[in-house]
Short mmCIF file of C-alpha atoms in Angstrom, two decimals:
data_model
loop_
_atom_site.label_atom_id
_atom_site.label_comp_id
_atom_site.label_asym_id
_atom_site.label_seq_id
_atom_site.Cartn_x
_atom_site.Cartn_y
_atom_site.Cartn_z
CA VAL Y 66 0.00 0.00 0.00
CA LYS Y 67 1.46 3.33 -1.11
CA LEU Y 68 0.82 6.25 1.14
CA VAL Y 69 0.25 9.64 -0.54
CA LYS Y 70 1.18 12.75 1.35
CA PRO Y 71 -1.59 15.37 1.58
CA ASP Y 72 0.58 18.11 0.01
CA GLU Y 73 1.23 16.07 -3.21
CA ALA Y 74 -2.39 15.95 -4.46
CA PRO Y 75 -2.78 19.73 -5.10
CA VAL Y 76 0.45 19.72 -7.15
CA GLN Y 77 -0.98 17.07 -9.47
CA GLU Y 78 -4.26 18.99 -9.78
CA MET Y 79 -2.35 22.18 -10.66
CA ASP Y 80 -0.35 20.28 -13.30
CA GLN Y 81 -3.58 19.01 -14.86
CA ALA Y 82 -5.06 22.54 -14.86
CA GLU Y 83 -1.93 23.92 -16.55
CA GLY Y 84 -2.11 21.18 -19.19
CA GLU Y 85 -5.75 22.06 -19.93
CA GLU Y 86 -4.88 25.75 -20.30
CA THR Y 87 -2.04 24.99 -22.76
CA GLU Y 88 -4.42 22.77 -24.77
CA LYS Y 89 -6.97 25.59 -24.92
CA LYS Y 90 -4.31 28.07 -26.07
CA SER Y 91 -3.08 25.74 -28.81
CA VAL Y 92 -6.67 25.22 -30.06
CA SER Y 93 -7.54 28.96 -30.05
CA GLY Y 94 -4.38 29.87 -32.03
CA PRO Y 95 -1.13 31.74 -31.42
CA CYS Y 96 -1.00 34.07 -28.43
CA PHE Y 97 1.06 37.22 -28.97
CA PRO Y 98 2.57 39.52 -26.37
CA PRO Y 99 0.78 42.87 -25.92
CA THR Y 100 3.69 44.84 -27.39
CA PHE Y 101 4.02 42.55 -30.46
CA SER Y 102 4.12 44.22 -33.89
CA VAL Y 103 4.04 42.36 -37.21
CA SER Y 104 6.40 44.93 -38.71
CA GLU Y 105 9.17 43.63 -36.41
CA ILE Y 106 9.34 40.37 -38.42
CA LYS Y 107 12.05 40.81 -41.04
CA ASN Y 108 11.14 37.87 -43.30
CA LYS Y 109 8.56 39.04 -45.82
CA GLN Y 110 6.74 35.69 -46.23
CA ARG Y 111 6.55 35.05 -42.47
CA ARG Y 112 5.40 38.63 -41.90
CA HIS Y 113 2.61 38.24 -44.48
CA ALA Y 114 1.54 34.87 -43.00
CA MET Y 115 1.47 36.35 -39.49
CA PHE Y 116 -0.54 39.33 -40.72
CA LEU Y 117 -3.15 36.97 -42.22
CA LYS Y 118 -3.33 35.02 -38.93
CA LEU Y 119 -3.88 38.20 -36.93
CA LYS Y 120 -6.52 39.35 -39.39
CA GLU Y 121 -8.36 36.03 -39.14
CA GLU Y 122 -8.19 36.16 -35.32
CA LYS Y 123 -9.72 39.65 -35.27
CA ARG Y 124 -12.47 38.52 -37.64
CA LYS Y 125 -13.34 35.55 -35.39
CA GLN Y 126 -13.41 37.76 -32.28
CA LYS Y 127 -15.68 40.23 -34.05
CA LEU Y 128 -18.01 37.42 -35.14
CA GLU Y 129 -18.19 35.97 -31.61
CA LEU Y 130 -19.00 39.39 -30.17
CA LYS Y 131 -21.72 39.85 -32.77
CA LYS Y 132 -23.28 36.46 -31.92
CA LYS Y 133 -23.11 37.23 -28.20
CA LYS Y 134 -24.90 40.58 -28.69
CA LYS Y 135 -27.53 38.88 -30.86
CA LYS Y 136 -28.21 36.29 -28.13
CA GLU Y 137 -28.48 39.03 -25.49
CA ARG Y 138 -30.93 41.00 -27.64
CA LYS Y 139 -33.01 37.85 -28.21
CA ALA Y 140 -33.08 37.09 -24.47
CA LEU Y 141 -34.13 40.64 -23.54
CA GLY Y 142 -36.83 40.76 -26.23
CA ASP Y 143 -38.75 44.06 -26.21
CA GLN Y 144 -36.57 45.43 -23.43
CA ALA Y 145 -33.44 45.25 -25.62
CA PRO Y 146 -31.68 48.60 -26.19
CA PRO Y 147 -32.01 50.16 -29.68
CA LYS Y 148 -29.45 49.11 -32.29
CA GLU Y 149 -26.40 51.30 -32.67
CA VAL Y 150 -26.29 53.30 -35.89
CA PRO Y 151 -23.04 52.48 -37.74
CA LYS Y 152 -20.70 55.40 -38.29
CA THR Y 153 -20.35 56.35 -41.96
CA ILE Y 154 -18.73 59.28 -43.74
CA GLU Y 155 -22.22 60.44 -44.76
CA ASN Y 156 -23.81 60.60 -41.28
CA GLN Y 157 -20.61 62.02 -39.72
CA ARG Y 158 -20.60 64.89 -42.23
CA ILE Y 159 -19.68 68.30 -40.81
CA TYR Y 160 -22.64 70.68 -41.11
CA ASP Y 161 -22.17 73.24 -43.89
CA GLU Y 162 -23.40 76.78 -43.19
CA THR Y 163 -24.36 77.21 -46.86
CA THR Y 164 -26.95 74.39 -46.77
CA VAL Y 165 -30.03 75.59 -48.65
CA ASN Y 166 -33.41 75.95 -46.99
CA PRO Y 167 -36.10 75.74 -49.75
CA GLU Y 168 -38.30 78.28 -47.93
CA ASP Y 169 -35.53 80.89 -47.61
CA GLU Y 170 -36.52 84.21 -49.26
CA GLU Y 171 -32.91 85.04 -50.14
CA VAL Y 172 -32.51 81.74 -52.02
CA ALA Y 173 -35.80 82.32 -53.87
CA PHE Y 174 -34.64 85.83 -54.88
CA ASP Y 175 -31.27 84.50 -56.13
CA GLU Y 176 -33.03 81.81 -58.17
CA GLY Y 177 -35.29 84.43 -59.73
CA THR Y 178 -32.36 86.58 -60.87
CA ASP Y 179 -29.58 84.09 -61.73
CA GLU Y 180 -28.42 82.96 -65.20
CA PHE Y 181 -30.94 80.07 -65.30
CA SER Y 182 -34.03 82.17 -64.45
CA ALA Y 183 -34.99 82.48 -68.15
CA TYR Y 184 -35.02 78.69 -68.50
CA PHE Y 185 -37.05 78.09 -65.32
CA SER Y 186 -39.48 80.86 -66.37
CA ARG Y 187 -39.97 78.87 -69.64
CA LEU Y 188 -38.66 81.73 -71.78
CA THR Y 189 -35.94 79.58 -73.41
CA ASN Y 190 -35.66 75.99 -74.61
CA PRO Y 191 -32.37 74.10 -74.24
CA LYS Y 192 -30.20 73.47 -77.27
CA VAL Y 193 -26.85 71.80 -76.61
CA LEU Y 194 -23.66 71.63 -78.69
CA ILE Y 195 -21.37 68.71 -77.79
CA THR Y 196 -17.79 68.90 -78.98
CA THR Y 197 -14.40 67.43 -78.06
CA SER Y 198 -10.76 68.33 -77.69
CA ASP Y 199 -8.66 68.31 -80.89
CA ARG Y 200 -8.30 64.98 -82.72
CA PRO Y 201 -10.57 62.81 -80.54
CA ARG Y 202 -10.13 59.04 -80.55
CA GLY Y 203 -12.83 56.43 -81.06
CA ARG Y 204 -13.90 55.98 -77.43
CA THR Y 205 -14.38 59.72 -76.88
CA VAL Y 206 -16.31 60.04 -80.17
CA ARG Y 207 -18.66 57.19 -79.16
CA PHE Y 208 -19.13 58.75 -75.72
CA CYS Y 209 -20.20 62.06 -77.32
CA GLU Y 210 -22.61 60.28 -79.67
CA GLN Y 211 -24.22 58.38 -76.79
CA LEU Y 212 -24.54 61.59 -74.71
CA ALA Y 213 -26.39 63.14 -77.66
CA THR Y 214 -29.00 60.34 -77.44
CA VAL Y 215 -29.51 61.05 -73.71
CA ILE Y 216 -29.84 64.87 -73.96
CA PRO Y 217 -32.64 66.00 -76.32
CA HIS Y 218 -31.82 68.70 -78.92
CA ALA Y 219 -28.09 67.94 -78.64
CA HIS Y 220 -25.81 68.21 -81.67
CA VAL Y 221 -22.29 66.76 -82.00
CA TYR Y 222 -19.70 68.84 -83.88
CA TYR Y 223 -15.94 68.37 -84.09
CA ARG Y 224 -13.76 71.42 -83.45
CA ARG Y 225 -10.99 70.84 -86.04
CA GLY Y 226 -8.54 73.00 -84.09
CA LEU Y 227 -10.93 75.92 -83.49
CA ALA Y 228 -10.37 77.76 -80.17
CA LEU Y 229 -13.23 77.54 -77.65
CA LYS Y 230 -13.37 81.36 -77.38
CA ARG Y 231 -14.24 81.48 -81.08
CA VAL Y 232 -16.76 78.63 -80.80
CA ILE Y 233 -18.85 80.32 -78.07
CA PRO Y 234 -19.90 83.48 -80.05
CA GLN Y 235 -20.93 81.30 -83.00
CA CYS Y 236 -23.04 79.12 -80.69
CA VAL Y 237 -24.75 82.19 -79.16
CA SER Y 238 -25.60 83.54 -82.64
CA ARG Y 239 -27.14 80.18 -83.61
CA GLY Y 240 -29.35 79.91 -80.53
CA PHE Y 241 -27.45 77.30 -78.49
CA THR Y 242 -27.90 77.45 -74.72
CA TYR Y 243 -24.99 75.12 -73.80
CA VAL Y 244 -21.53 74.15 -75.00
CA MET Y 245 -20.27 70.83 -73.67
CA VAL Y 246 -16.61 69.96 -74.28
CA ILE Y 247 -15.34 66.42 -73.65
CA ASN Y 248 -11.57 66.28 -73.07
CA GLU Y 249 -9.50 63.12 -73.25
CA ASP Y 250 -6.14 61.79 -72.10
CA ARG Y 251 -4.53 58.63 -73.53
CA LYS Y 252 -7.66 57.90 -75.60
CA VAL Y 253 -9.90 57.96 -72.48
CA PRO Y 254 -12.44 60.75 -71.64
CA ASN Y 255 -11.16 62.48 -68.50
CA GLY Y 256 -12.68 65.99 -68.39
CA LEU Y 257 -15.90 67.87 -69.13
CA VAL Y 258 -16.39 71.63 -69.53
CA LEU Y 259 -20.03 72.72 -69.34
CA CYS Y 260 -20.66 76.32 -70.38
CA HIS Y 261 -24.12 77.87 -70.10
CA LEU Y 262 -24.86 80.50 -72.78
CA PRO Y 263 -24.98 83.42 -73.19
CA ASP Y 264 -23.99 84.61 -69.67
CA GLY Y 265 -22.43 81.55 -68.04
CA PRO Y 266 -21.58 80.07 -65.59
CA THR Y 267 -18.91 77.58 -66.72
CA ALA Y 268 -18.21 74.41 -64.75
CA HIS Y 269 -15.18 72.16 -65.16
CA PHE Y 270 -15.51 68.52 -64.07
CA LYS Y 271 -13.15 65.59 -63.85
CA VAL Y 272 -14.69 62.55 -65.61
CA SER Y 273 -13.98 58.98 -64.44
CA ASN Y 274 -15.42 55.45 -64.64
CA VAL Y 275 -16.89 55.95 -68.12
CA ARG Y 276 -18.75 52.89 -69.36
CA LEU Y 277 -20.29 52.88 -72.80
CA ARG Y 278 -23.36 50.84 -73.75
CA LYS Y 279 -21.49 47.90 -75.26
CA GLU Y 280 -19.41 47.53 -72.07
CA MET Y 281 -22.47 47.16 -69.82
CA LYS Y 282 -24.03 43.84 -68.85
CA ARG Y 283 -27.79 43.28 -68.86
CA ARG Y 284 -28.51 46.66 -70.42
CA GLY Y 285 -31.83 47.46 -72.04
CA LYS Y 286 -32.49 48.36 -75.66
CA ASP Y 287 -31.18 51.67 -77.02
CA PRO Y 288 -33.05 54.75 -75.71
CA THR Y 289 -35.91 56.26 -77.68
CA GLU Y 290 -36.25 59.92 -78.67
CA HIS Y 291 -38.67 60.68 -75.83
CA VAL Y 292 -37.72 63.51 -73.43
CA PRO Y 293 -36.52 61.85 -70.19
CA GLU Y 294 -37.41 62.71 -66.62
CA VAL Y 295 -34.57 64.22 -64.56
CA ILE Y 296 -33.70 63.34 -60.93
CA LEU Y 297 -31.28 65.59 -59.05
CA ASN Y 298 -30.42 63.98 -55.74
CA ASN Y 299 -28.61 65.37 -52.69
CA PHE Y 300 -27.51 68.81 -53.98
CA SER Y 301 -28.00 70.52 -50.63
CA THR Y 302 -25.57 73.51 -50.38
CA ARG Y 303 -25.61 76.81 -52.29
CA LEU Y 304 -22.85 75.54 -54.58
CA GLY Y 305 -24.66 72.22 -55.01
CA HIS Y 306 -27.87 74.09 -55.79
CA SER Y 307 -26.12 76.01 -58.60
CA ILE Y 308 -24.68 72.80 -60.05
CA GLY Y 309 -28.09 71.11 -59.85
CA ARG Y 310 -29.72 73.97 -61.75
CA LEU Y 311 -26.90 73.78 -64.31
CA PHE Y 312 -27.74 70.12 -65.00
CA ALA Y 313 -31.52 70.69 -64.92
CA ALA Y 314 -31.33 73.35 -67.65
CA LEU Y 315 -29.79 70.79 -70.06
CA PHE Y 316 -33.17 69.06 -70.48
CA PRO Y 317 -36.52 70.33 -71.83
CA HIS Y 318 -39.24 71.37 -69.37
CA ASP Y 319 -41.91 68.74 -69.98
CA PRO Y 320 -40.76 65.09 -69.85
CA GLN Y 321 -42.58 62.55 -72.00
CA PHE Y 322 -43.72 59.91 -69.52
CA VAL Y 323 -44.62 57.53 -72.36
CA GLY Y 324 -40.91 56.83 -72.89
CA ARG Y 325 -40.42 55.85 -69.19
CA GLN Y 326 -36.81 57.10 -69.29
CA VAL Y 327 -34.98 58.73 -66.35
CA ALA Y 328 -31.67 60.60 -66.20
CA THR Y 329 -30.27 60.65 -62.64
CA PHE Y 330 -27.57 62.90 -61.20
CA HIS Y 331 -26.80 61.55 -57.72
CA ASN Y 332 -24.38 63.50 -55.52
CA GLN Y 333 -22.58 61.54 -52.81
CA ARG Y 334 -19.50 62.89 -51.00
CA ASP Y 335 -18.96 65.45 -53.82
CA PHE Y 336 -18.93 62.74 -56.51
CA ILE Y 337 -21.79 63.09 -59.02
CA PHE Y 338 -22.90 59.72 -60.41
CA PHE Y 339 -24.82 59.77 -63.71
CA ARG Y 340 -27.15 56.92 -64.64
CA PHE Y 341 -29.74 56.56 -67.42
CA HIS Y 342 -32.59 54.08 -66.86
CA ARG Y 343 -35.86 52.88 -68.31
CA TYR Y 344 -38.48 51.79 -65.77
CA ILE Y 345 -41.16 49.14 -66.29
CA PHE Y 346 -44.28 48.69 -64.14
CA LYS Y 347 -44.58 44.96 -63.33
CA ASN Y 348 -47.71 45.39 -61.20
CA GLU Y 349 -49.23 47.94 -58.82
CA LYS Y 350 -46.42 47.53 -56.27
CA LYS Y 351 -43.33 46.38 -58.19
CA VAL Y 352 -41.25 48.36 -60.67
CA GLY Y 353 -38.34 47.01 -62.70
CA ILE Y 354 -35.52 49.16 -64.08
CA GLN Y 355 -33.14 48.65 -66.99
CA GLU Y 356 -29.94 50.65 -67.30
CA LEU Y 357 -29.53 52.04 -70.81
CA GLY Y 358 -26.13 53.73 -70.52
CA PRO Y 359 -23.76 55.41 -70.72
CA ARG Y 360 -22.66 55.78 -67.11
CA PHE Y 361 -19.93 57.99 -65.66
CA THR Y 362 -18.80 59.88 -62.54
CA LEU Y 363 -18.13 63.61 -62.26
CA LYS Y 364 -16.05 65.55 -59.73
CA LEU Y 365 -16.32 69.34 -59.72
CA ARG Y 366 -12.98 71.10 -60.22
CA SER Y 367 -14.07 74.73 -60.65
CA LEU Y 368 -17.07 76.99 -61.22
CA GLN Y 369 -16.40 80.15 -63.19
CA LYS Y 370 -18.59 83.23 -63.64
CA GLY Y 371 -19.49 84.06 -67.24
CA THR Y 372 -18.46 82.02 -70.29
CA PHE Y 373 -15.20 80.12 -70.64
CA ASP Y 374 -12.12 82.30 -70.06
CA SER Y 375 -9.03 80.47 -68.82
CA LYS Y 376 -6.87 83.62 -68.43
CA PHE Y 377 -9.07 86.41 -67.07
CA GLY Y 378 -12.13 84.51 -65.81
CA GLU Y 379 -13.50 85.16 -62.32
CA TYR Y 380 -13.94 81.93 -60.35
CA GLU Y 381 -16.78 81.42 -57.87
CA TRP Y 382 -15.29 78.21 -56.52
CA VAL Y 383 -12.08 76.20 -57.10
CA HIS Y 384 -11.29 72.75 -55.71
CA LYS Y 385 -8.18 72.93 -53.50
CA ARG Y 386 -6.48 69.60 -52.98
CA HIS Y 387 -4.33 70.53 -49.98
CA GLU Y 388 -6.48 72.78 -47.82
CA MET Y 389 -5.38 73.29 -44.21
CA ASP Y 390 -8.91 72.66 -42.91
CA SER Y 391 -9.65 69.81 -45.30
CA SER Y 392 -11.38 66.81 -43.82
CA ARG Y 393 -12.89 63.57 -45.06
CA ARG Y 394 -16.16 64.66 -43.45
CA LYS Y 395 -16.39 68.06 -45.12
CA PHE Y 396 -18.22 68.25 -48.45
CA HIS Y 397 -19.06 71.19 -50.69
CA LEU Y 398 -22.06 70.02 -52.74
#
């Protein structure tokens, strides 16, 4: 018979507990010291592998926390606290003092006396000239032709080396209300100058993410000649209001609802997304939409008073890339 001393049993129990803990650690994954940094690993492959492990660990922890919160909410039922609203750049936006109030008398007076007042008073009808930079390539030419099918009463002409300052007086004499110039770089459209006639203003946009009709999947048939409806979304500041009115005056007053076509200018974080759709009523509650194309994104670079004048023009607003007070949460449109 072997006698066991009373002080030996706890040691064995402690050893078993330590073994269980090490097993748990090995199952859960590598345990890093609090001051550990992946950048300290000199070997590139090991550093990348360790980074992926850490990333996967964080993802698992996040998922477990999410499941735990879901269980707690289910257990509490109606007494559960309201869900937290996720932080986005949109809802964290810094309030802009120039945000337009539709009922403001000053805004109404400015709208009644600005350059677009004749259009909104139905005294003029839009007529648009679309042209390009010198020697445009195929993609830019096709982009102009497709824009002309979106904007009614639009005509495409090629400049053949003629200066824009000489083009504008000719357009005014022939009754055009807009000159639209598509610029390109390395055979890709990258800029748009939109000049309202005869008194301006002139807006310069950066163009990106251009997709023509043939490049789009599941697109509808080519658009008809019906006048489309226009949606201007989220142009809330004074500057945004001016840009919205600039786009609105491109299209005739009365849309033809028979065509069921919609041109949308959607502003989000100072990027203006253009889409052209046809809608189809499936029943009383459901509506289907087909994108017709083209699609592109605009970013405002400058807004100039009067018609185009690169040397002596007076600018209302210019985009500054390196402002001291710039912030990801501050937007201008």
